[in-house]
Amino acid sequence: MTDTTDQPRLGEEQDGDRHWRRHGARYRARRRAVDILFEAEARDIDPVAIVEDRVELARLDANGVAPIASYTRDIIAGAAEQLDTIDETIERYLAEDWELNRLPAVDRAILRVGVWEILYNPDVDGATSVVEGVELASQYGSDVAAPYIHAVLDDVVQAGSELNPFGEPVVDADADPEFTPDEPGVDAEPRPSSAADPGPGPTRSPDSPDV
């Protein structure tokens, strides 16, 4: 497999946007991981295979392929292995009328990198993952990406906090003392009130039927 895709690279410097050079190695590793996940989905191939291909190409300077950082490899391997859990987590904290598969592909890749890091990398503080995800969204995501990506990632961090180690939705016991998750006719997992709601779905067209 050769690196012939025409997709723009997230790491490419854009006119008037040179401040990315100030970011550290881990930010660049996250950005490369987003790029690879985006490409893998667009080409319908395994992201791990892309990493392996890039590693081989990077062995020769003539190929002009930058080496893959070890943290990028960790993200891609982990995200590929835990993709179902990651996607279920994202969907849980999206607004009710939003669907993961209808988000812009870059936004989806940014969310997957951020959620993998929050859930599976205890060496990185959750707040750092949120900030870095929002920064990626601001630079490379859709126009409405940063606010709702911030909300989703922050909800994932809060759900996994020491006060809520199992990520259970918080129920106000004072509001209904008789409430139990198994009560017939009651949603056992109400969507948190802070669930991300960036407005109309990014891929919804004016002709789409109301849900």
mmCIF file of C-alpha atoms in Angstrom:
data_model
loop_
_atom_site.group_PDB
_atom_site.id
_atom_site.type_symbol
_atom_site.label_atom_id
_atom_site.label_comp_id
_atom_site.label_asym_id
_atom_site.label_seq_id
_atom_site.Cartn_x
_atom_site.Cartn_y
_atom_site.Cartn_z
ATOM 1 C CA MET A 1 0.000 0.000 0.000
ATOM 2 C CA THR A 2 1.356 3.409 -0.909
ATOM 3 C CA ASP A 3 0.550 6.812 0.474
ATOM 4 C CA THR A 4 -1.349 8.180 -2.514
ATOM 5 C CA THR A 5 -4.448 9.589 -0.863
ATOM 6 C CA ASP A 6 -5.416 13.109 -1.879
ATOM 7 C CA GLN A 7 -6.971 13.881 1.491
ATOM 8 C CA PRO A 8 -5.527 17.056 3.057
ATOM 9 C CA ARG A 9 -3.360 16.351 6.075
ATOM 10 C CA LEU A 10 -4.426 17.838 9.389
ATOM 11 C CA GLY A 11 -0.787 18.581 10.108
ATOM 12 C CA GLU A 12 -0.289 20.654 6.988
ATOM 13 C CA GLU A 13 0.378 24.304 7.658
ATOM 14 C CA GLN A 14 -2.408 26.493 6.347
ATOM 15 C CA ASP A 15 -2.141 30.104 5.216
ATOM 16 C CA GLY A 16 -2.671 32.406 8.164
ATOM 17 C CA ASP A 17 -2.644 29.493 10.613
ATOM 18 C CA ARG A 18 0.959 28.991 11.687
ATOM 19 C CA HIS A 19 0.433 28.947 15.452
ATOM 20 C CA TRP A 20 0.136 25.145 15.527
ATOM 21 C CA ARG A 21 3.948 24.994 15.713
ATOM 22 C CA ARG A 22 3.709 26.045 19.369
ATOM 23 C CA HIS A 23 1.982 22.799 20.314
ATOM 24 C CA GLY A 24 3.835 20.006 22.055
ATOM 25 C CA ALA A 25 4.655 16.503 20.917
ATOM 26 C CA ARG A 26 1.519 14.910 22.344
ATOM 27 C CA TYR A 27 -0.751 17.414 20.633
ATOM 28 C CA ARG A 28 0.954 16.638 17.331
ATOM 29 C CA ALA A 29 0.575 12.919 18.039
ATOM 30 C CA ARG A 30 -3.156 13.390 18.644
ATOM 31 C CA ARG A 31 -3.483 15.414 15.461
ATOM 32 C CA ARG A 32 -1.733 12.679 13.470
ATOM 33 C CA ALA A 33 -4.055 10.097 15.018
ATOM 34 C CA VAL A 34 -7.100 12.145 13.992
ATOM 35 C CA ASP A 35 -5.674 12.364 10.486
ATOM 36 C CA ILE A 36 -5.194 8.589 10.300
ATOM 37 C CA LEU A 37 -8.650 7.786 11.679
ATOM 38 C CA PHE A 38 -10.179 10.237 9.215
ATOM 39 C CA GLU A 39 -8.297 8.690 6.294
ATOM 40 C CA ALA A 40 -9.099 5.136 7.372
ATOM 41 C CA GLU A 41 -12.812 5.873 7.460
ATOM 42 C CA ALA A 42 -12.737 7.710 4.129
ATOM 43 C CA ARG A 43 -10.899 4.821 2.461
ATOM 44 C CA ASP A 44 -12.702 2.093 4.443
ATOM 45 C CA ILE A 45 -9.495 0.462 5.639
ATOM 46 C CA ASP A 46 -8.015 -0.509 8.996
ATOM 47 C CA PRO A 47 -6.287 2.464 10.675
ATOM 48 C CA VAL A 48 -3.708 0.085 12.156
ATOM 49 C CA ALA A 49 -2.777 -0.929 8.606
ATOM 50 C CA ILE A 50 -2.243 2.731 7.717
ATOM 51 C CA VAL A 51 0.096 3.120 10.685
ATOM 52 C CA GLU A 52 2.062 0.036 9.664
ATOM 53 C CA ASP A 53 2.317 1.352 6.107
ATOM 54 C CA ARG A 54 3.512 4.783 7.272
ATOM 55 C CA VAL A 55 6.116 3.189 9.522
ATOM 56 C CA GLU A 56 7.573 1.309 6.561
ATOM 57 C CA LEU A 57 7.474 4.339 4.263
ATOM 58 C CA ALA A 58 9.151 6.520 6.892
ATOM 59 C CA ARG A 59 12.214 4.257 6.889
ATOM 60 C CA LEU A 60 13.353 5.882 3.635
ATOM 61 C CA ASP A 61 13.776 9.649 3.548
ATOM 62 C CA ALA A 62 13.040 9.617 -0.176
ATOM 63 C CA ASN A 63 9.399 8.738 0.546
ATOM 64 C CA GLY A 64 8.856 12.021 2.363
ATOM 65 C CA VAL A 65 6.742 10.411 5.098
ATOM 66 C CA ALA A 66 7.213 11.616 8.662
ATOM 67 C CA PRO A 67 7.834 8.938 11.313
ATOM 68 C CA ILE A 68 4.836 7.898 13.388
ATOM 69 C CA ALA A 69 5.132 8.958 17.023
ATOM 70 C CA SER A 70 4.749 6.191 19.583
ATOM 71 C CA TYR A 71 1.779 7.981 21.151
ATOM 72 C CA THR A 72 0.031 8.121 17.787
ATOM 73 C CA ARG A 73 0.503 4.360 17.513
ATOM 74 C CA ASP A 74 -0.940 3.902 21.006
ATOM 75 C CA ILE A 75 -4.016 5.977 20.164
ATOM 76 C CA ILE A 76 -4.695 4.200 16.882
ATOM 77 C CA ALA A 77 -4.202 0.712 18.315
ATOM 78 C CA GLY A 78 -6.382 1.503 21.325
ATOM 79 C CA ALA A 79 -9.115 3.274 19.371
ATOM 80 C CA ALA A 80 -9.308 0.435 16.846
ATOM 81 C CA GLU A 81 -9.557 -2.173 19.600
ATOM 82 C CA GLN A 82 -12.131 -0.282 21.679
ATOM 83 C CA LEU A 83 -14.066 1.381 18.847
ATOM 84 C CA ASP A 84 -17.474 -0.020 19.815
ATOM 85 C CA THR A 85 -17.180 1.157 23.422
ATOM 86 C CA ILE A 86 -15.836 4.535 22.321
ATOM 87 C CA ASP A 87 -18.685 5.083 19.866
ATOM 88 C CA GLU A 88 -21.306 3.995 22.406
ATOM 89 C CA THR A 89 -19.850 6.484 24.881
ATOM 90 C CA ILE A 90 -19.947 9.326 22.352
ATOM 91 C CA GLU A 91 -23.538 8.533 21.387
ATOM 92 C CA ARG A 92 -24.574 8.494 25.031
ATOM 93 C CA TYR A 93 -23.515 12.105 25.505
ATOM 94 C CA LEU A 94 -24.590 13.556 22.173
ATOM 95 C CA ALA A 95 -27.861 15.449 22.104
ATOM 96 C CA GLU A 96 -30.881 13.188 21.704
ATOM 97 C CA ASP A 97 -31.564 14.146 18.088
ATOM 98 C CA TRP A 98 -27.956 13.693 16.966
ATOM 99 C CA GLU A 99 -26.390 10.550 15.545
ATOM 100 C CA LEU A 100 -22.676 9.780 15.501
ATOM 101 C CA ASN A 101 -22.702 8.567 11.911
ATOM 102 C CA ARG A 102 -24.185 11.885 10.767
ATOM 103 C CA LEU A 103 -21.444 14.042 12.262
ATOM 104 C CA PRO A 104 -18.695 15.379 9.982
ATOM 105 C CA ALA A 105 -15.951 12.762 9.674
ATOM 106 C CA VAL A 106 -13.256 15.010 11.162
ATOM 107 C CA ASP A 107 -15.429 15.768 14.203
ATOM 108 C CA ARG A 108 -16.034 12.054 14.657
ATOM 109 C CA ALA A 109 -12.297 11.316 14.541
ATOM 110 C CA ILE A 110 -11.532 14.059 17.079
ATOM 111 C CA LEU A 111 -14.165 12.694 19.451
ATOM 112 C CA ARG A 112 -12.820 9.157 19.131
ATOM 113 C CA VAL A 113 -9.283 10.255 19.967
ATOM 114 C CA GLY A 114 -10.474 12.298 22.950
ATOM 115 C CA VAL A 115 -12.745 9.606 24.363
ATOM 116 C CA TRP A 116 -10.069 6.919 23.974
ATOM 117 C CA GLU A 117 -7.647 9.083 25.925
ATOM 118 C CA ILE A 118 -10.158 9.819 28.692
ATOM 119 C CA LEU A 119 -11.269 6.208 29.105
ATOM 120 C CA TYR A 120 -8.071 4.294 28.468
ATOM 121 C CA ASN A 121 -5.067 6.495 29.219
ATOM 122 C CA PRO A 122 -4.838 7.197 32.956
ATOM 123 C CA ASP A 123 -1.527 9.011 32.437
ATOM 124 C CA VAL A 124 -3.347 11.990 30.908
ATOM 125 C CA ASP A 125 -5.591 14.193 33.034
ATOM 126 C CA GLY A 126 -9.151 14.348 31.740
ATOM 127 C CA ALA A 127 -9.150 18.139 31.650
ATOM 128 C CA THR A 128 -6.107 18.045 29.379
ATOM 129 C CA SER A 129 -7.878 15.683 26.989
ATOM 130 C CA VAL A 130 -10.847 18.054 26.832
ATOM 131 C CA VAL A 131 -8.689 21.116 26.158
ATOM 132 C CA GLU A 132 -6.667 19.353 23.469
ATOM 133 C CA GLY A 133 -9.792 17.980 21.811
ATOM 134 C CA VAL A 134 -11.374 21.425 21.697
ATOM 135 C CA GLU A 135 -8.173 22.866 20.225
ATOM 136 C CA LEU A 136 -8.217 20.247 17.463
ATOM 137 C CA ALA A 137 -11.894 20.947 16.850
ATOM 138 C CA SER A 138 -11.273 24.694 16.643
ATOM 139 C CA GLN A 139 -8.562 24.253 14.026
ATOM 140 C CA TYR A 140 -9.807 21.339 11.952
ATOM 141 C CA GLY A 141 -13.429 20.547 12.813
ATOM 142 C CA SER A 142 -16.697 21.896 11.471
ATOM 143 C CA ASP A 143 -17.894 25.410 12.270
ATOM 144 C CA VAL A 144 -19.920 24.199 15.256
ATOM 145 C CA ALA A 145 -17.475 21.499 16.360
ATOM 146 C CA ALA A 146 -15.676 23.102 19.300
ATOM 147 C CA PRO A 147 -18.702 23.734 21.590
ATOM 148 C CA TYR A 148 -20.333 20.330 21.253
ATOM 149 C CA ILE A 149 -17.050 18.401 21.285
ATOM 150 C CA HIS A 150 -16.198 20.255 24.490
ATOM 151 C CA ALA A 151 -19.568 19.275 25.982
ATOM 152 C CA VAL A 152 -19.276 15.600 25.029
ATOM 153 C CA LEU A 153 -15.701 15.188 26.266
ATOM 154 C CA ASP A 154 -16.415 17.071 29.481
ATOM 155 C CA ASP A 155 -19.438 14.854 30.171
ATOM 156 C CA VAL A 156 -17.292 11.749 29.659
ATOM 157 C CA VAL A 157 -14.734 13.094 32.134
ATOM 158 C CA GLN A 158 -17.421 13.926 34.702
ATOM 159 C CA ALA A 159 -19.074 10.521 34.299
ATOM 160 C CA GLY A 160 -15.797 8.809 35.119
ATOM 161 C CA SER A 161 -14.925 10.989 38.090
ATOM 162 C CA GLU A 162 -14.275 9.592 41.558
ATOM 163 C CA LEU A 163 -17.747 10.725 42.602
ATOM 164 C CA ASN A 164 -19.291 8.691 39.783
ATOM 165 C CA PRO A 165 -16.830 5.872 38.999
ATOM 166 C CA PHE A 166 -19.274 3.798 36.956
ATOM 167 C CA GLY A 167 -20.454 6.636 34.742
ATOM 168 C CA GLU A 168 -24.066 6.316 35.873
ATOM 169 C CA PRO A 169 -26.471 9.150 35.021
ATOM 170 C CA VAL A 170 -27.060 11.309 38.076
ATOM 171 C CA VAL A 171 -30.625 11.066 39.391
ATOM 172 C CA ASP A 172 -32.090 13.686 41.713
ATOM 173 C CA ALA A 173 -33.423 11.487 44.517
ATOM 174 C CA ASP A 174 -35.290 14.403 46.111
ATOM 175 C CA ALA A 175 -37.310 14.943 42.964
ATOM 176 C CA ASP A 176 -38.788 11.432 43.019
ATOM 177 C CA PRO A 177 -37.955 9.308 46.085
ATOM 178 C CA GLU A 178 -39.834 6.336 44.606
ATOM 179 C CA PHE A 179 -37.731 6.280 41.438
ATOM 180 C CA THR A 180 -35.754 3.136 40.669
ATOM 181 C CA PRO A 181 -33.941 2.319 37.397
ATOM 182 C CA ASP A 182 -35.972 -0.878 37.026
ATOM 183 C CA GLU A 183 -39.348 0.800 37.430
ATOM 184 C CA PRO A 184 -41.568 -0.154 34.454
ATOM 185 C CA GLY A 185 -42.085 2.605 31.947
ATOM 186 C CA VAL A 186 -39.161 4.685 33.199
ATOM 187 C CA ASP A 187 -36.037 5.236 31.164
ATOM 188 C CA ALA A 188 -33.286 3.510 33.136
ATOM 189 C CA GLU A 189 -30.612 5.765 31.651
ATOM 190 C CA PRO A 190 -31.968 9.309 31.265
ATOM 191 C CA ARG A 191 -29.738 11.483 29.143
ATOM 192 C CA PRO A 192 -27.747 13.949 31.262
ATOM 193 C CA SER A 193 -29.050 17.496 31.088
ATOM 194 C CA SER A 194 -25.578 18.637 30.040
ATOM 195 C CA ALA A 195 -25.555 16.425 26.949
ATOM 196 C CA ALA A 196 -24.046 18.206 24.000
ATOM 197 C CA ASP A 197 -26.572 19.985 21.819
ATOM 198 C CA PRO A 198 -24.819 22.104 19.197
ATOM 199 C CA GLY A 199 -28.038 22.891 17.354
ATOM 200 C CA PRO A 200 -29.361 21.418 14.113
ATOM 201 C CA GLY A 201 -27.513 18.298 13.001
ATOM 202 C CA PRO A 202 -24.577 19.127 10.716
ATOM 203 C CA THR A 203 -25.689 16.777 7.959
ATOM 204 C CA ARG A 204 -29.430 17.372 8.186
ATOM 205 C CA SER A 205 -30.771 18.917 4.989
ATOM 206 C CA PRO A 206 -33.796 21.259 4.813
ATOM 207 C CA ASP A 207 -35.733 18.442 3.153
ATOM 208 C CA SER A 208 -35.065 15.914 5.902
ATOM 209 C CA PRO A 209 -38.266 14.727 7.645
ATOM 210 C CA ASP A 210 -38.794 15.757 11.224
ATOM 211 C CA VAL A 211 -37.827 13.117 13.761
#
